[in-house]
Coordinates of C-alpha atoms (C1' of nucleotides) in Angstrom, one line a residue:
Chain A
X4 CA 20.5 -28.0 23.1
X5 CA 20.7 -26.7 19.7
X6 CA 23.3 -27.9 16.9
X7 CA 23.4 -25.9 13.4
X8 CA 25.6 -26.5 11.0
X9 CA 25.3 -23.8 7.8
X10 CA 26.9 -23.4 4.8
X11 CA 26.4 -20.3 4.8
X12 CA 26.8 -17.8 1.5
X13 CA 28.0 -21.0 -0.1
X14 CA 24.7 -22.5 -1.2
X15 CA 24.6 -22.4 -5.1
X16 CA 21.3 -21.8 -7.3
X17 CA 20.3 -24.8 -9.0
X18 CA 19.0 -25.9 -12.5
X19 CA 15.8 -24.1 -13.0
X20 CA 13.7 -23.8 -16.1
X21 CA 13.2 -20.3 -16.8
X22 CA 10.1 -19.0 -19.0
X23 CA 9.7 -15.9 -20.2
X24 CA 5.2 -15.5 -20.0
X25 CA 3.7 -14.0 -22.3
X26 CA 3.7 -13.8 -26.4
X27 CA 7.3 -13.5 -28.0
X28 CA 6.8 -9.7 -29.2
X29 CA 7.2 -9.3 -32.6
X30 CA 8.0 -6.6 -34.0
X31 CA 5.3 -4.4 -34.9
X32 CA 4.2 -2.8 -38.4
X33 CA 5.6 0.6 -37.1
X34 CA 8.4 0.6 -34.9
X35 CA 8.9 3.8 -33.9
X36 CA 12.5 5.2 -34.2
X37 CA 13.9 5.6 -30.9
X38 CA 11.1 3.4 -29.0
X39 CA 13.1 -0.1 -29.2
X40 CA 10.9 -3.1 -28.4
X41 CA 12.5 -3.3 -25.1
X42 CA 11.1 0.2 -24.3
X43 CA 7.6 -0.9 -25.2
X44 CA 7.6 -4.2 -22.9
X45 CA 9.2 -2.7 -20.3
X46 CA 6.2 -0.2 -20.3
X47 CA 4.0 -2.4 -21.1
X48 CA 4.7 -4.6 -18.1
X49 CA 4.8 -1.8 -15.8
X50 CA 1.7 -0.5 -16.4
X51 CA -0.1 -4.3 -15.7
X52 CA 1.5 -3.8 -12.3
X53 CA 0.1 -0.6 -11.6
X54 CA -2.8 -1.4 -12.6
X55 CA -2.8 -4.7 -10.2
X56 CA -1.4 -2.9 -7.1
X57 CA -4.5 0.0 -7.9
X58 CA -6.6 -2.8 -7.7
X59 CA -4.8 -4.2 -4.6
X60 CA -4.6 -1.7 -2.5
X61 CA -8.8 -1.0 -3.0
X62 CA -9.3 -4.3 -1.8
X63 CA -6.5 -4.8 0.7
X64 CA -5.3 -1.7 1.6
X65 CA -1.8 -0.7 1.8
X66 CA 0.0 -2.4 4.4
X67 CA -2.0 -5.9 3.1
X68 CA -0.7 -4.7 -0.7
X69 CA 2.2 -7.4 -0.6
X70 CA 4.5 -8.0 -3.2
X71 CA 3.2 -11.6 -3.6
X72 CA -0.6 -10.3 -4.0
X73 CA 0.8 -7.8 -6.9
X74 CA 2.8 -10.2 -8.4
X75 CA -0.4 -12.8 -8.5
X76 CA -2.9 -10.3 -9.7
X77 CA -0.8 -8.9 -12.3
X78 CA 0.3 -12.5 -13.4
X79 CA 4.2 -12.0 -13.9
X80 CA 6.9 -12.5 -12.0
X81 CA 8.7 -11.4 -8.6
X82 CA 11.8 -10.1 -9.9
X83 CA 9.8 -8.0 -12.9
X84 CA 8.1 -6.2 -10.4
X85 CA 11.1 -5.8 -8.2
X86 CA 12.8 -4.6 -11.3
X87 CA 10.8 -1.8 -12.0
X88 CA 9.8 -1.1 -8.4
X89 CA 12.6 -1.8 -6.2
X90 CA 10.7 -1.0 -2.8
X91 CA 6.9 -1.3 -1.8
X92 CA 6.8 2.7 -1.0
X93 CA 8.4 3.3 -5.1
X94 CA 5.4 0.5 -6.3
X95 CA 3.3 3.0 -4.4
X96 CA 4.3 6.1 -4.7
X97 CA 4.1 5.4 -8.6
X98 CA 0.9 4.4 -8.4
X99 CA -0.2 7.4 -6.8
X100 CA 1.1 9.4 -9.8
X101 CA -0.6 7.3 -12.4
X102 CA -3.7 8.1 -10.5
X103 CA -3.1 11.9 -10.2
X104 CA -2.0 12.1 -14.0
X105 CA -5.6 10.4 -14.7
X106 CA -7.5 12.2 -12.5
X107 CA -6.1 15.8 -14.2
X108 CA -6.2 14.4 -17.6
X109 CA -9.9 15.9 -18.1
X110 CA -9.2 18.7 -16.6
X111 CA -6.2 19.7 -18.7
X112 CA -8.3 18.3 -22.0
X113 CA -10.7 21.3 -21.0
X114 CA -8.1 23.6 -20.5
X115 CA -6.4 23.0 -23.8
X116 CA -10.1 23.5 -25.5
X117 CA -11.3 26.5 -23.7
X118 CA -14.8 26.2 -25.8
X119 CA -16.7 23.3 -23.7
X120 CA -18.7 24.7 -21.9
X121 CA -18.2 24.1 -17.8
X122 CA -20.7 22.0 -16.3
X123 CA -23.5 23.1 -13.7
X124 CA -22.2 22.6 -10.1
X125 CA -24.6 20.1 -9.2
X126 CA -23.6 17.8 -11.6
X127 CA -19.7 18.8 -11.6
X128 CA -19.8 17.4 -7.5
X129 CA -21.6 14.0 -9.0
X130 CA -19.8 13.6 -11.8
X131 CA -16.7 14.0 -10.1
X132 CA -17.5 11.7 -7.1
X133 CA -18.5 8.8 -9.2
X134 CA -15.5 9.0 -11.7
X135 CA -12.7 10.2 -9.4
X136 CA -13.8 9.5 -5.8
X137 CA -16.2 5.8 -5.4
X138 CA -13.8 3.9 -7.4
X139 CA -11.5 1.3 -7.7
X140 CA -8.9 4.0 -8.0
X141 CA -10.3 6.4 -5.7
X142 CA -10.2 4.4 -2.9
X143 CA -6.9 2.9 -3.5
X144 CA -5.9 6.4 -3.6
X145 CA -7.2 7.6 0.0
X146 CA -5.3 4.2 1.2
X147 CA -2.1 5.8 -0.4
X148 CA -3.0 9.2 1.5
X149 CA -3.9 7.9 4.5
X150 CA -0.4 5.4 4.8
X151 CA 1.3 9.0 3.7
X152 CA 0.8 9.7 7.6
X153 CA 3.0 7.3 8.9
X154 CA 5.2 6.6 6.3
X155 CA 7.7 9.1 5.9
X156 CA 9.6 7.9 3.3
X157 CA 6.0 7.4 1.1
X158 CA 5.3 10.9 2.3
X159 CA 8.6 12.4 1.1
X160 CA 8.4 10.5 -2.1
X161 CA 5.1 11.7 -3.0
X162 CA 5.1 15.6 -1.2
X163 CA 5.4 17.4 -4.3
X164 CA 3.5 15.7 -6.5
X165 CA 0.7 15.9 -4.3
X166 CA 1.0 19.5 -3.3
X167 CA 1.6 20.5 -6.8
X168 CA -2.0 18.3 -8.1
X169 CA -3.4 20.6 -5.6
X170 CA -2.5 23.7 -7.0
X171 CA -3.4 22.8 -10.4
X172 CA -6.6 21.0 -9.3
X173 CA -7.4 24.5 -7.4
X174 CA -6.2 26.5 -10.7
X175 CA -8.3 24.3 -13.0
X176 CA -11.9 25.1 -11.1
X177 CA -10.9 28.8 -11.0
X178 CA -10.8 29.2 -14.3
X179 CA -14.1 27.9 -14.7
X180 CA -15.7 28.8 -11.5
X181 CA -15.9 31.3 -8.7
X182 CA -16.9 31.1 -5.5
X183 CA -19.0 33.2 -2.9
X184 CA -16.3 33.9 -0.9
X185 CA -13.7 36.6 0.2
X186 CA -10.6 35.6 -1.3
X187 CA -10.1 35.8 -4.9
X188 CA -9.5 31.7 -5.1
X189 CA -12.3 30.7 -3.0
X190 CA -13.4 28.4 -6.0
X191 CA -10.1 26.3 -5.1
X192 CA -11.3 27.0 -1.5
X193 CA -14.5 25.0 -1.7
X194 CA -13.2 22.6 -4.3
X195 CA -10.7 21.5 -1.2
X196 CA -13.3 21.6 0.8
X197 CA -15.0 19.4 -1.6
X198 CA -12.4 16.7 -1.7
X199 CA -11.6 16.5 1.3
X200 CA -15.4 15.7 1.9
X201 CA -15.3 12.8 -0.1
X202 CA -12.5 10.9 1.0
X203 CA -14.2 11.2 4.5
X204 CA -17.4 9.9 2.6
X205 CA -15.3 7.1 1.2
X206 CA -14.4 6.0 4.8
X207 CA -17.8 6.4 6.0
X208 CA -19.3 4.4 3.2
X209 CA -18.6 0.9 4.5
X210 CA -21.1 2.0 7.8
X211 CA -23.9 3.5 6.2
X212 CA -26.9 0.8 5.8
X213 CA -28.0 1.7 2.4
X214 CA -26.2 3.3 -0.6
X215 CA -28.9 5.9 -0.7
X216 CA -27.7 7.4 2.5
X217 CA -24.2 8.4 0.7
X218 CA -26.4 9.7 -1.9
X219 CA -28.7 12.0 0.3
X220 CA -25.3 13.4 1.9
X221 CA -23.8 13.5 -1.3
X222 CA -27.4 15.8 -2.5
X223 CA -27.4 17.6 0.6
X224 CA -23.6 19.0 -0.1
X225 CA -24.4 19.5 -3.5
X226 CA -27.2 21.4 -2.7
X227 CA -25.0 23.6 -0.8
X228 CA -22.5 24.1 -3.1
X229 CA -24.7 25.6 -5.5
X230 CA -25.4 28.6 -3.4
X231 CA -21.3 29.1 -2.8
X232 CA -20.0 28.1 -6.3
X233 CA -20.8 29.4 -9.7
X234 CA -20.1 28.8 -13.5
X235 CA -17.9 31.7 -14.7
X236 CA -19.9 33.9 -16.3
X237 CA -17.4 35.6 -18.9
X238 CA -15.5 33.1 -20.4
X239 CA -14.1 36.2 -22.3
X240 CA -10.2 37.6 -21.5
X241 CA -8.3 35.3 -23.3
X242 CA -9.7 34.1 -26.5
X243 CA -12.1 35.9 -27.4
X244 CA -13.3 35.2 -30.9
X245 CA -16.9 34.0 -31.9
Chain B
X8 CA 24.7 -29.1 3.0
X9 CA 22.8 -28.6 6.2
X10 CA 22.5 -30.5 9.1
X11 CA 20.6 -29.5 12.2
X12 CA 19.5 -31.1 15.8
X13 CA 17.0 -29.7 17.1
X14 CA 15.6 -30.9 20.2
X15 CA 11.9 -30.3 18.8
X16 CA 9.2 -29.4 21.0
X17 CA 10.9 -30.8 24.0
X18 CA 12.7 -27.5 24.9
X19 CA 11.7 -27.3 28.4
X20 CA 11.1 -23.5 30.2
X21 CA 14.3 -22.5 31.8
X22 CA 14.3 -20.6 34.8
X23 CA 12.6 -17.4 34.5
X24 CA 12.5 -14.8 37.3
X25 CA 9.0 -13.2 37.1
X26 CA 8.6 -10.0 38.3
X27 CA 5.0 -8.1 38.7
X28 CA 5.6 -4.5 37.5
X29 CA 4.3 -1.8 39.5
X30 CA 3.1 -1.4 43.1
X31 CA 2.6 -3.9 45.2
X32 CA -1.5 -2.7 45.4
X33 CA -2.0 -2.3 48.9
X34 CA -5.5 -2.2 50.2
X35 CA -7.1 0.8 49.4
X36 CA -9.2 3.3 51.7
X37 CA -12.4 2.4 50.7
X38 CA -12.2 -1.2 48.8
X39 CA -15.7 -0.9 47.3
X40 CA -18.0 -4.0 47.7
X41 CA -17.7 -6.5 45.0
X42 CA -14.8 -3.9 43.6
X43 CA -12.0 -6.4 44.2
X44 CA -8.4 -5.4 43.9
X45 CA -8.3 -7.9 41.3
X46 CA -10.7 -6.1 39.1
X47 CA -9.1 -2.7 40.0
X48 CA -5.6 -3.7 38.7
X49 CA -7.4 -5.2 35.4
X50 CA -9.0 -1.8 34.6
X51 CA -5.9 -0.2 35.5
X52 CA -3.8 -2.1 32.9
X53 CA -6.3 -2.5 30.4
X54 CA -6.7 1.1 30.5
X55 CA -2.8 1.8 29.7
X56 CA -2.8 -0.3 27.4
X57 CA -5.7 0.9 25.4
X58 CA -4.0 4.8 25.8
X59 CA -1.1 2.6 24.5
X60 CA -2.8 1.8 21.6
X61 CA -4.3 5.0 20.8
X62 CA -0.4 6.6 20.9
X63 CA 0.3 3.9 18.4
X64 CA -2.4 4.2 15.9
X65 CA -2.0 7.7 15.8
X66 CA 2.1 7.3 15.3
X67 CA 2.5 4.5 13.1
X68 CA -0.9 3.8 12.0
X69 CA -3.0 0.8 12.2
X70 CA -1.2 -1.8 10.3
X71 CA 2.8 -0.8 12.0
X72 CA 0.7 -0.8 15.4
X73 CA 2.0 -4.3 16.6
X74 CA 1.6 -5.7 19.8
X75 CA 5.5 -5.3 20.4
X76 CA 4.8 -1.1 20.4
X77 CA 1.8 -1.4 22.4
X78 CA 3.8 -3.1 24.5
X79 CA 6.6 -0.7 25.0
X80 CA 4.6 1.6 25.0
X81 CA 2.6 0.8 27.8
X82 CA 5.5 -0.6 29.8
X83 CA 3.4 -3.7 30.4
X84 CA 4.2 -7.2 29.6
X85 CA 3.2 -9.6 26.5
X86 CA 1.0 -11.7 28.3
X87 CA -0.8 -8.6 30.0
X88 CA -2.3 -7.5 26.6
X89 CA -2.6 -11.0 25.1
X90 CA -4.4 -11.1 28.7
X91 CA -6.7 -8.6 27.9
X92 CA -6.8 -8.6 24.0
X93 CA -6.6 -11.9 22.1
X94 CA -6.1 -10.7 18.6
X95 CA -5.2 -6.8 17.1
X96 CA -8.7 -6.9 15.8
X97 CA -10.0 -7.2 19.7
X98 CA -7.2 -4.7 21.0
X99 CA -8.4 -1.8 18.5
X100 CA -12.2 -2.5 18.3
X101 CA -11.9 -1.8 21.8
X102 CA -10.0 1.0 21.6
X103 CA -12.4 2.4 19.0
X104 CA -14.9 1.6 21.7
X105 CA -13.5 3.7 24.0
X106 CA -13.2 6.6 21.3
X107 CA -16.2 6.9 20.7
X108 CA -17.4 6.8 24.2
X109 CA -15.4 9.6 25.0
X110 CA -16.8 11.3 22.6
X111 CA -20.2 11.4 23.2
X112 CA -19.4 11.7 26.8
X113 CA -20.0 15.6 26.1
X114 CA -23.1 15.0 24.0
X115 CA -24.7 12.9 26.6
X116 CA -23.9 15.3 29.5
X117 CA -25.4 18.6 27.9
X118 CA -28.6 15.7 27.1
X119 CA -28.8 15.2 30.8
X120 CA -28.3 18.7 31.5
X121 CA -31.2 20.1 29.2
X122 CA -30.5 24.2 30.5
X123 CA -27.2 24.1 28.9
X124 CA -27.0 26.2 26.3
X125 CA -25.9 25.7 22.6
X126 CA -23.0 26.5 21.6
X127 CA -22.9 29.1 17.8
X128 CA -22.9 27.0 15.2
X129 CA -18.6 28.4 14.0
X130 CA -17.9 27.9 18.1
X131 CA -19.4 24.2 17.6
X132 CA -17.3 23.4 14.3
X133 CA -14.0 25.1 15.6
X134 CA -14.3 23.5 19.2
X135 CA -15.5 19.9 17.6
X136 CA -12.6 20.0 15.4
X137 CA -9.8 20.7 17.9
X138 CA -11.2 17.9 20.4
X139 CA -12.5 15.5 18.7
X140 CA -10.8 15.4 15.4
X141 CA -7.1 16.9 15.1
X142 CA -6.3 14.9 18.3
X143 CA -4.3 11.8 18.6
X144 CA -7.6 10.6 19.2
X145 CA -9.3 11.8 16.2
X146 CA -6.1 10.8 14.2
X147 CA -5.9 6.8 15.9
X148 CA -10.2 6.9 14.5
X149 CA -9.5 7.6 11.6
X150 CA -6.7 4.5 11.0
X151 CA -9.3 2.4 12.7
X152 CA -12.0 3.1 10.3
X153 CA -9.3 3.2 7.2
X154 CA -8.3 -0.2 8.4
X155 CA -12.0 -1.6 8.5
X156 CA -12.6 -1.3 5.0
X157 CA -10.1 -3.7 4.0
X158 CA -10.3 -5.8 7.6
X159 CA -13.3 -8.0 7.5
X160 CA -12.8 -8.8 11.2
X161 CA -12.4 -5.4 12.4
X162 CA -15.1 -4.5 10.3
X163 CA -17.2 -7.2 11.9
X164 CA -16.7 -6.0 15.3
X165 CA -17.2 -2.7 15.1
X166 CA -20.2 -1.4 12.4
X167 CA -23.0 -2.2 15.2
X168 CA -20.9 0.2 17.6
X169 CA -20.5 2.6 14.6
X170 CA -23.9 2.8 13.0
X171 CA -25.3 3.3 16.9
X172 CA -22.8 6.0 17.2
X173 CA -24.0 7.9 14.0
X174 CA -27.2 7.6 15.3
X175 CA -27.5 8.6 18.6
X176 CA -24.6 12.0 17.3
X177 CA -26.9 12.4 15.1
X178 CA -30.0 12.2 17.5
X179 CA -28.0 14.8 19.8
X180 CA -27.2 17.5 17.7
X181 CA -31.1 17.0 16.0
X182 CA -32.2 18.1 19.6
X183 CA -29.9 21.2 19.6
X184 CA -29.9 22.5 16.3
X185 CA -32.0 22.7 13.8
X186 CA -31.3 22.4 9.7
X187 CA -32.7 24.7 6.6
X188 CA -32.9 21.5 4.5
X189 CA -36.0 19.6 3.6
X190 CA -36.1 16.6 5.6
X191 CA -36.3 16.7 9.2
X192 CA -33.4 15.5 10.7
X193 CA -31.3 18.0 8.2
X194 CA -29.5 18.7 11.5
X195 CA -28.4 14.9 11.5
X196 CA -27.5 15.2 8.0
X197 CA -25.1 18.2 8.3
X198 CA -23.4 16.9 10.5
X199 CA -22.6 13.7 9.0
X200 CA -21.4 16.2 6.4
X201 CA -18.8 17.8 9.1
X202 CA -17.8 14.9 10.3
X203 CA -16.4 13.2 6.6
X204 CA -15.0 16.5 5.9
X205 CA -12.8 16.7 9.0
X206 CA -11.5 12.9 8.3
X207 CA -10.8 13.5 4.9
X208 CA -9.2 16.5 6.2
X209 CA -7.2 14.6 8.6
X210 CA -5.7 13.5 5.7
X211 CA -5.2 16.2 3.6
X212 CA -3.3 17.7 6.4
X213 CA -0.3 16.5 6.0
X214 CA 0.2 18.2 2.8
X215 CA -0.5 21.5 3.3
X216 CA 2.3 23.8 3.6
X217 CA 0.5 25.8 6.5
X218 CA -1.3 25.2 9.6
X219 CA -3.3 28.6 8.1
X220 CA -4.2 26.4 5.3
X221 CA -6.3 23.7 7.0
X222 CA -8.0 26.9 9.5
X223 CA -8.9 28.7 6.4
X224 CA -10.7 25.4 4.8
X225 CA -12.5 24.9 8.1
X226 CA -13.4 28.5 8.5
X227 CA -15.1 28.6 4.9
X228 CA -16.5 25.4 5.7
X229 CA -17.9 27.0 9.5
X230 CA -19.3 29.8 7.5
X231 CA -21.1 27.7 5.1
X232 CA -22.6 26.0 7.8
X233 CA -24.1 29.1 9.3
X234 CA -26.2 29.5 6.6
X235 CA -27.5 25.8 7.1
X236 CA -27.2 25.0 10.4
X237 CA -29.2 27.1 13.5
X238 CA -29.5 27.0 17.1
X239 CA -33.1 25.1 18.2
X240 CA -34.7 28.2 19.2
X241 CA -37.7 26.6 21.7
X242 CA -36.3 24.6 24.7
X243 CA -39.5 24.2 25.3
X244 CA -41.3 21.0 25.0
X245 CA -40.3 18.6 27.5
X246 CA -39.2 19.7 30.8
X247 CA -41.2 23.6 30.4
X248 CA -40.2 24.9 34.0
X249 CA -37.8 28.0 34.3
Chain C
dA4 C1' -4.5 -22.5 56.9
dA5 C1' -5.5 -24.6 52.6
dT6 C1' -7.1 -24.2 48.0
dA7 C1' -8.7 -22.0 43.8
dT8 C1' -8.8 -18.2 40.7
dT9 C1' -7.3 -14.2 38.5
dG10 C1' -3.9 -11.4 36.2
dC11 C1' 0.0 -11.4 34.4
dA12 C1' 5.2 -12.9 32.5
dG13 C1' 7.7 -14.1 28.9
dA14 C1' 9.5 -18.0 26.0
dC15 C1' 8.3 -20.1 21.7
dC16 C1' 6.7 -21.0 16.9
dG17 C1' 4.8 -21.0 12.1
dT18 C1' 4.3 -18.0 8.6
dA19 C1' 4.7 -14.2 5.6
dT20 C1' 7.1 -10.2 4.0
dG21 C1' 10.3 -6.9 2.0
dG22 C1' 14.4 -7.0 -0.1
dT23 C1' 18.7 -9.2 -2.4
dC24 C1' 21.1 -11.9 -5.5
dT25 C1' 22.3 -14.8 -9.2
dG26 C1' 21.1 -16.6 -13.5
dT27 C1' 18.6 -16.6 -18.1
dT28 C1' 16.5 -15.0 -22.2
dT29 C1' 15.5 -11.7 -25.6
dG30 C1' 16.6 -7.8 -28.1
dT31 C1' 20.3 -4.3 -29.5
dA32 C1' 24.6 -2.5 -31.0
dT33 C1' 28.9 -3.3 -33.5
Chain D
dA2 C1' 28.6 -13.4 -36.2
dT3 C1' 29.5 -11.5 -31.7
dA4 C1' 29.5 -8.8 -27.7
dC5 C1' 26.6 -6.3 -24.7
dA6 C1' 22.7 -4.6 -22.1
dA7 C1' 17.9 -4.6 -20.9
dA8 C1' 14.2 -7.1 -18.9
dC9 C1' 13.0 -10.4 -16.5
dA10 C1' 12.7 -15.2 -13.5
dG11 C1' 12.7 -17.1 -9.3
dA12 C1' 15.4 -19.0 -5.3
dC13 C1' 16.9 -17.3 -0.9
dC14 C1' 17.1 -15.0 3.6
dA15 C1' 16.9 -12.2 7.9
dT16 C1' 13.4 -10.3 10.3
dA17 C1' 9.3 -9.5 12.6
dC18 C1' 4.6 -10.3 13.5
dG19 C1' 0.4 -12.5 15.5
dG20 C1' -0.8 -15.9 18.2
dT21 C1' -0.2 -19.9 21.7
dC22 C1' 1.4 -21.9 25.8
dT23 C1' 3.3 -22.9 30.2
dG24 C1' 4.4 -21.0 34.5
dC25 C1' 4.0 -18.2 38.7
dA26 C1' 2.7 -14.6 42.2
dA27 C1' -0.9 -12.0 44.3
dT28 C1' -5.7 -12.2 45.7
dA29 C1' -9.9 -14.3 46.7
dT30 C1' -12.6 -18.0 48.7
dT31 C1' -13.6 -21.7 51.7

DNA sequence: AATATTGCAGACCGTATGGTCTGTTTGTAT
DNA sequence: ATACAAACAGACCATACGGTCTGCAATATT
C-alpha cells in the first residue's frame, strides 16, 4: 500500500550562498583588444577540466569518467562544467581533440622548420612511445578510442577529426621518412602499423610482470623497423638553399 | 511539501506465477554416471549466458554490458545469471575464461598432434587474425582487457589466467616456429608483437574508410614478419619415428 | 513416499549518474 | 548609472544499474 503525495514542478529553490572559487581576476597589464576577461576565464576554466577528465579517464576509464569525478579533480563546480560541456560524449570528444592537437604540435613545429634534422628510427619509435603513447594522456586516449566502438554518438563526433590526424600523422613521417615497401606512402604504412602497436602494448602493459618486458617488445619492433623505415635521404626539393 | 506512507520493508511478495523456461529436460539416452540432469541444465544455461555476454561486450562494450542485456539476450531470467555469476566482474572474468580457452583449443590440438604441419608464416597471420581477432570474440577481449586497467577486481581475477595464457601461446608457437632475433624464444617475442598490433588494430578499425585499409596494414605487417618469423625446420627431437 | 538440494524466477532497494533548470555574480556595453 | 549577457553555482530529478532476497518447481537422495 503505497501513498505519495508530490508537489510536483512546484518545489521552489531556496536561499543558497553562492561563491564564485577562485581569485577575482583582475585585469591584467595587457588586455588584449578583443579578448575580454570573460573570454580568458572561460578558457581558462575549460582547460582545468580537460586537463582533469585526461587525467580521469587514465585512471578510471571512460564509462567510470563521471561528471562528479571531473568536477572534484578539477575543483570547480557542476554547472561550469556542464556549461562548457553540455554532455559526457562533448567533455570527451573535446578532450580527444586537445590530445590530438598536442600530439601533432611537434610534428607541425618540424614541418614549419624544415632544417632539424629527422631523427634515427630507433629512437623516433622510443621517443614517440614514451611522450605520446605510456602516458597520462596516451592512455586516456586509447580509452576514448576504444568507447568510440560502442558509442556512436562519440564516434560521430570525433570521425573526422580522427581520420583527418591520420592523414596528417601519415603525411608528416613521409616527408621525413620512407619506407621499404611498394606503395609510394609505405612510410605512413608502417607508421600505422606502428601505432596501432602501441595501443595494443598499452593494453597488454597491466599483464606483463616486469616493465622490462614492454621494453624488450618495444626493442624487438624497433629493431624491425629499422630494416623497413629510413631517414630521407634528400631533404632537397623544396628549399633548397645552404 | 511532501508526504509519503510507505509501508517499509513489510511489502510482502505477491503472487507470482513462476514459470521454468525451456523444455521440460526429459531423461536423456545415455544419463552419464555422476552427469546429473541437474548439472546438465547448469552448463546448458551458463553456457548461454556466457555466449550472451560475449554478444554484449562486443555490441555495447564492457561498461553498457549490464546484467539487464545479458539477460535479454540470453532469454534467461535474473536470478539464472545472478545464479551463476554474482557480480559483472565474475560474469566477464569467466567469459574471458572461456575466450581464451577457445583459443588455445587449436594450439593445444596441433601440440597433441605433433605431424601436423605448420602453417606459412602470412597464412598464420591472416588466418589468426580473422579467427581469433576481428571476431565478436576477439572484439568482447579486447573490452575485457580495456576494462581491467581501470577495474581493480576484474583485474584481480583475471592476470593469473592472462599471464598463463601469454605463456603457454608463447610456448606453442616457440615449438613451431622459429625467430631471427637474438634471444631464444624470439618466436614468443613476435608474437606478442602480433598480437598488440591486432588489438590496437581492433581499434583503429573503426576509423578507416576501407575494409582494404586494415588488409593492407596487416599484409605489410604479414610481410615484415616473413623476414623474422620461420617455420621450425627439424620435427625431430622428441617423438623421431616416421 | 518423504525429504533435501539444486537451479532458477523475479520483486525489491540503495545508490549513482547524466542531464536540466533556476538563480547569482561578475564583467561588458550603452 | 543602467541594462544586458556571459560564466558560473548548485539543487533537483528520472532513470537505470548492481546486488540481495525470498520463493518455488524440478531433481536427487534416503
Amino acid at each position: 500500500m503505497v501513498c505519495l503525495y508530490f508537489e510536483k514542478n512546484r518545489i521552489v529553490n531556496r536561499y543558497v550562498t553562492y561563491r564564485r572559487k577562485g581569485k577575482p581576476l583582475q585585469t591584467p597589464e595587457t588586455a588584449k583588444p578583443r579578448e575580454t576577461l570573460h573570454h580568458q576565464r572561460s578558457r581558462e576554466t575549460r582547460e582545468v577540466i580537460l586537463q582533469a577528465a585526461i587525467g580521469c579517464l587514465d585512471e578510471y576509464g571512460y564509462s567510470e569518467t563521471t561528471f562528479a569525478k571531473v568536477q572534484t579533480a578539477a575543483d570547480v563546480s557542476r554547472g561550469a562544467i556542464t556549461h562548457h560541456f553540455p554532455t559526457k560524449q562533448a567533455l570527451v570528444a573535446e578532450t580527444a581533440r586537445l590530445l590530438l592537437e598536442n600530439v601533432m604540435r611537434p610534428f607541425e613545429r618540424r614541418q614549419a622548420n624544415p632544417r632539424t634534422e629527422a631523427e634515427p628510427v630507433h629512437d623516433l619509435i622510443m621517443h614517440s612511445w614514451k611522450r605520446m603513447v605510456a602516458s597520462r594522456e596516451g592512455r586516456a586516449f586509447v580509452e576514448i578510442l576504444v568507447a568510440c566502438r560502442t558509442d556512436r554518438v562519440l564516434q560521430d563526433m570525433l570521425r573526422d577529426g580522427l581520420t583527418e590526424f591520420d592523414r596528417r600523422s601519415g603525411a608528416s613521417i613521409t616527408r621525413l621518412y620512407d619506407g621499404h615497401g611498394p606503395d609510394a606512402d609505405d612510410a605512413a604504412l608502417l607508421w600505422a602499423i606502428f601505432r596501432s602497436f602501441c595501443r595494443g602494448l598499452i593494453i597488454h602493459q597491466q599483464f606483463v610482470s616486469s616493465p622490462d618486458d614492454i621494453h624488450r617488445l618495444l626493442a624487438r619492433f624497433a629493431q624491425i623497423m629499422e630494416k623497413e623505415l629510413f631517414v630521407r635521404d634528400p631533404p632537397a626539393s623544396e628549399n633548397p638553399r645552404t
